[in-house]
Coordinates of C-alpha atoms in Angstrom, one line a residue:
M1 CA 0.0 0.0 0.0
K2 CA 2.8 2.4 0.9
K3 CA 4.5 1.6 -2.4
L4 CA 1.3 2.5 -4.3
I5 CA 0.9 5.8 -2.5
Y6 CA 4.6 6.7 -3.2
L7 CA 4.1 6.0 -6.9
L8 CA 1.0 8.1 -7.1
W9 CA 2.9 11.0 -5.4
V10 CA 5.7 10.8 -7.9
L11 CA 3.2 10.9 -10.8
V12 CA 1.5 14.0 -9.4
I13 CA 4.9 15.8 -9.0
T14 CA 5.9 14.9 -12.6
L15 CA 2.7 16.1 -14.1
S16 CA 3.0 19.4 -12.2
C17 CA 6.6 20.0 -13.4
N18 CA 5.6 19.3 -17.0
K19 CA 2.7 21.8 -16.7
K20 CA 5.1 24.5 -15.5
A21 CA 7.6 23.7 -18.2
D22 CA 4.9 24.0 -20.9
T23 CA 3.8 27.4 -19.4
I24 CA 7.4 28.7 -19.6
I25 CA 7.8 27.6 -23.2
V26 CA 4.6 29.3 -24.2
E27 CA 5.5 32.5 -22.4
D28 CA 8.9 32.5 -23.9
K29 CA 7.5 32.1 -27.4
V30 CA 5.1 35.0 -26.9
E31 CA 7.9 37.1 -25.6
N32 CA 10.1 36.3 -28.6
D33 CA 7.3 37.0 -31.1
S34 CA 6.9 40.4 -29.4
K35 CA 10.6 41.2 -29.9
K36 CA 10.4 40.2 -33.5
E37 CA 7.5 42.7 -34.1
E38 CA 9.4 45.5 -32.4
I39 CA 12.4 45.4 -34.8
V40 CA 10.3 45.5 -38.0
E41 CA 11.4 48.8 -39.7
T42 CA 9.3 50.9 -42.0
P43 CA 10.9 51.1 -45.5
K44 CA 12.7 54.5 -45.9
K45 CA 11.5 56.9 -48.5
E46 CA 13.7 56.8 -51.6
I47 CA 15.4 60.2 -52.3
T48 CA 14.9 61.3 -55.9
D49 CA 15.4 65.0 -55.6
P50 CA 19.0 66.1 -55.4
K51 CA 18.0 69.3 -53.5
E52 CA 17.0 67.1 -50.5
T53 CA 20.7 66.4 -49.8
E54 CA 22.0 70.0 -50.3
V55 CA 23.3 71.9 -47.3
W56 CA 23.4 75.7 -47.7
E57 CA 24.3 76.9 -44.2
P58 CA 26.7 77.7 -42.7
E59 CA 28.5 79.2 -45.7
P60 CA 32.3 78.9 -45.5
K61 CA 34.1 82.2 -44.9
V62 CA 35.8 83.7 -48.0
I63 CA 39.5 84.4 -47.6
S64 CA 41.9 86.2 -50.0
F65 CA 45.6 86.1 -50.6
N66 CA 48.2 88.8 -50.7
D67 CA 51.1 89.1 -53.1
N68 CA 53.2 86.6 -51.1
N69 CA 50.3 84.1 -51.3
I70 CA 49.6 84.4 -47.5
P71 CA 45.9 83.8 -46.7
S72 CA 44.0 86.8 -45.2
D73 CA 43.1 84.9 -42.0
A74 CA 46.7 84.1 -41.2
T75 CA 48.9 85.8 -38.7
V76 CA 52.3 86.7 -40.1
L77 CA 55.1 85.7 -37.7
F78 CA 58.0 86.7 -39.9
D79 CA 58.1 88.6 -43.2
G80 CA 61.7 89.8 -43.0
S81 CA 61.0 93.2 -41.7
N82 CA 61.5 92.6 -37.9
L83 CA 61.5 90.1 -35.1
E84 CA 58.7 91.7 -33.1
A85 CA 56.6 88.5 -32.9
W86 CA 59.4 86.6 -31.2
M87 CA 61.4 86.7 -28.0
S88 CA 64.2 84.8 -26.3
T89 CA 63.1 81.5 -24.8
K90 CA 65.6 81.6 -22.0
D91 CA 64.9 85.0 -20.6
S92 CA 61.9 86.5 -22.5
T93 CA 64.0 89.4 -23.8
A94 CA 64.1 90.5 -27.5
A95 CA 65.0 87.8 -30.0
A96 CA 68.7 88.2 -30.8
W97 CA 68.9 86.2 -34.1
T98 CA 70.4 87.9 -37.1
L99 CA 68.0 89.9 -39.3
N100 CA 69.3 89.9 -42.9
T101 CA 68.9 92.4 -45.7
D102 CA 67.3 89.8 -48.0
K103 CA 64.3 89.5 -45.6
T104 CA 65.5 86.3 -43.9
M105 CA 66.8 85.6 -40.4
T106 CA 69.6 83.4 -39.3
V107 CA 70.2 81.5 -36.1
K108 CA 72.7 83.3 -34.0
P109 CA 74.6 80.5 -32.2
G110 CA 74.8 80.8 -28.5
T111 CA 71.9 83.3 -28.1
G112 CA 69.4 80.4 -27.5
D113 CA 66.0 79.4 -28.9
I114 CA 63.4 82.0 -29.9
Q115 CA 59.7 81.6 -29.5
T116 CA 56.5 83.5 -30.3
K117 CA 55.2 85.9 -27.8
K118 CA 51.7 84.5 -28.4
N119 CA 50.6 81.1 -27.3
Y120 CA 48.7 78.8 -29.7
G121 CA 46.6 75.6 -29.6
S122 CA 45.8 73.7 -32.8
I123 CA 47.3 75.5 -35.9
Q124 CA 48.4 75.4 -39.5
L125 CA 51.9 76.6 -39.8
H126 CA 53.9 77.6 -42.9
L127 CA 57.6 78.2 -42.7
E128 CA 60.6 78.2 -45.1
W129 CA 64.1 77.4 -44.1
S130 CA 67.5 76.8 -45.6
A131 CA 70.6 74.9 -44.4
P132 CA 73.9 76.8 -44.0
D133 CA 75.4 77.9 -47.3
V134 CA 78.7 76.2 -46.3
I135 CA 78.3 72.5 -45.7
Q136 CA 80.0 71.4 -42.5
G137 CA 79.7 68.3 -40.3
E138 CA 77.5 65.3 -40.9
G139 CA 74.5 63.6 -39.4
Q140 CA 72.9 65.6 -36.6
G141 CA 75.7 68.2 -36.8
R142 CA 74.6 69.5 -40.3
G143 CA 72.0 72.2 -40.6
N144 CA 70.3 71.2 -37.4
S145 CA 67.4 73.2 -35.9
G146 CA 63.8 72.4 -35.1
V147 CA 60.3 73.8 -34.9
F148 CA 58.5 73.1 -31.6
F149 CA 54.8 73.3 -30.9
Q150 CA 53.6 74.3 -27.4
N151 CA 57.3 74.1 -26.4
K152 CA 57.0 70.3 -26.3
Y153 CA 56.5 68.7 -29.7
E154 CA 59.3 69.0 -32.3
V155 CA 59.3 68.6 -36.1
Q156 CA 62.9 68.2 -36.9
I157 CA 64.8 70.6 -39.2
L158 CA 68.0 69.2 -40.6
D159 CA 70.0 69.1 -43.8
S160 CA 69.0 65.6 -44.8
Y161 CA 70.2 66.0 -48.4
Q162 CA 72.7 63.1 -48.9
N163 CA 73.2 63.1 -45.2
R164 CA 72.5 59.9 -43.3
T165 CA 71.4 59.9 -39.7
Y166 CA 68.9 58.0 -37.5
A167 CA 65.6 58.0 -39.4
N168 CA 63.4 59.3 -36.6
G169 CA 65.8 62.3 -36.3
Q170 CA 66.1 63.4 -40.0
A171 CA 64.3 66.3 -41.6
T172 CA 60.5 66.3 -41.0
A173 CA 60.7 63.5 -38.4
V174 CA 58.4 63.9 -35.4
Y175 CA 61.6 63.8 -33.3
K176 CA 62.3 60.3 -31.9
Q177 CA 58.7 59.2 -32.7
H178 CA 57.7 59.1 -36.4
I179 CA 60.0 58.5 -39.4
P180 CA 58.9 60.6 -42.5
L181 CA 57.3 58.6 -45.3
V182 CA 60.0 59.8 -47.8
N183 CA 63.0 62.1 -47.8
A184 CA 62.0 65.2 -49.8
T185 CA 64.9 67.3 -48.8
K186 CA 66.4 69.6 -51.5
A187 CA 70.1 70.5 -51.7
P188 CA 71.5 73.0 -49.2
D189 CA 71.5 75.9 -51.7
Q190 CA 67.7 75.7 -52.0
W191 CA 64.9 76.7 -49.7
Q192 CA 62.8 74.1 -48.0
T193 CA 59.1 74.6 -47.3
Y194 CA 57.2 73.1 -44.4
D195 CA 53.4 73.1 -44.1
I196 CA 52.4 71.6 -40.8
I197 CA 48.9 70.8 -39.4
F198 CA 49.1 70.5 -35.6
H199 CA 46.2 69.3 -33.6
A200 CA 47.0 69.8 -29.9
P201 CA 46.5 67.0 -27.3
E202 CA 43.6 67.4 -24.8
F203 CA 43.7 66.9 -21.0
N204 CA 40.9 66.6 -18.5
T205 CA 40.7 68.6 -15.2
E206 CA 42.6 65.9 -13.4
G207 CA 45.6 66.3 -15.8
K208 CA 45.0 63.0 -17.6
K209 CA 45.4 63.0 -21.4
T210 CA 42.0 62.3 -23.0
K211 CA 43.0 62.8 -26.7
S212 CA 46.4 62.6 -28.4
G213 CA 47.7 65.3 -30.6
T214 CA 48.5 64.7 -34.3
F215 CA 50.9 66.0 -36.9
T216 CA 50.4 66.2 -40.7
V217 CA 53.5 67.5 -42.5
I218 CA 54.0 68.5 -46.1
H219 CA 57.6 69.0 -47.1
N220 CA 58.3 70.8 -50.4
G221 CA 54.7 69.9 -51.5
V222 CA 55.1 66.2 -50.5
L223 CA 53.2 64.5 -47.7
V224 CA 55.7 63.1 -45.3
Q225 CA 53.7 62.7 -42.0
D226 CA 50.1 61.6 -42.5
H227 CA 48.1 62.6 -39.4
V228 CA 50.4 60.7 -37.1
E229 CA 49.7 60.4 -33.4
I230 CA 51.9 62.5 -31.0
L231 CA 52.9 60.1 -28.3
G232 CA 54.0 62.8 -25.9
S233 CA 56.8 65.3 -25.6
T234 CA 59.7 64.7 -28.1
E235 CA 62.5 63.9 -25.7
Y236 CA 66.1 63.7 -26.6
I237 CA 66.7 61.0 -24.0
G238 CA 64.0 58.6 -22.7
P239 CA 60.3 58.0 -23.6
P240 CA 57.7 60.7 -24.3
K241 CA 56.0 62.5 -21.4
N242 CA 52.4 63.5 -21.1
E243 CA 52.2 66.3 -18.6
A244 CA 49.0 68.4 -18.8
H245 CA 49.4 71.8 -20.3
N246 CA 47.4 74.6 -22.1
K247 CA 48.3 76.5 -25.2
G248 CA 52.0 77.3 -25.8
P249 CA 54.3 79.2 -28.1
I250 CA 55.9 78.1 -31.4
K251 CA 59.7 77.8 -30.9
L252 CA 62.6 77.7 -33.3
Q253 CA 65.8 76.0 -32.0
D254 CA 69.3 77.3 -31.8
H255 CA 71.4 74.2 -32.4
S256 CA 74.6 76.2 -33.2
N257 CA 74.1 75.8 -36.9
L258 CA 73.5 78.8 -39.2
V259 CA 70.0 77.8 -40.4
Q260 CA 68.0 80.5 -42.1
Y261 CA 64.3 81.2 -42.0
R262 CA 61.8 83.3 -44.0
N263 CA 58.0 83.6 -44.7
I264 CA 56.5 82.2 -41.5
W265 CA 52.8 82.5 -40.9
V266 CA 50.2 80.7 -38.9
R267 CA 46.4 80.0 -39.0
E268 CA 44.6 79.1 -35.8
L269 CA 42.3 76.1 -36.2

């Protein structure tokens, strides 16, 4: 008798479980069907009128160019007439580099770097430079200077015409970080042109870098740095550093070589 009662009890439990399982399956099916209905999209209207994709506002600002092909929204940093836009990096006195009669300036060895009096963020920079007329030295000792952005990030200036050195230190290298795609350096008796797009890095209120800066460099009309990431400050020794900072000056380096400059202008981005 006890055995019969036990078997009946097992049967009741089994039927109860199956009923619950069936209920769950049905509910799950209803739920899935509901989800399927939700993702049904209404077919988008086909665009047949080209005017529907035209954007008229805002209209880009019109700029013009002067006789030296400088855009009207640019700030001229050096046109050969004076060094008023620049000052000494080491003591903030007047820039002491040599101003020449042909509207160029030459590094005056020993006087130190010079930098703009104004600070900049992201910019487009145009400058022209020439290696010393008399070729002396080799490698890093030949026509060495540099243009720094925010006093931290250097694009190398060097006479890299038939002059071998470490690749991430030759002309147009993002110093010790990015090798140029090609060597577009002209002979020392010719002028070199740099057009550089610099996007400054960004930092949060806690001093942590939230976005890396980038460089795009065109050398003598040739793309040599293609929107490369700036890893941090361009250190001579050791890895890049990422200390928080705001806007900063544009700096030209005194590396004891008689590098010449002309036609320098900047556009703020």
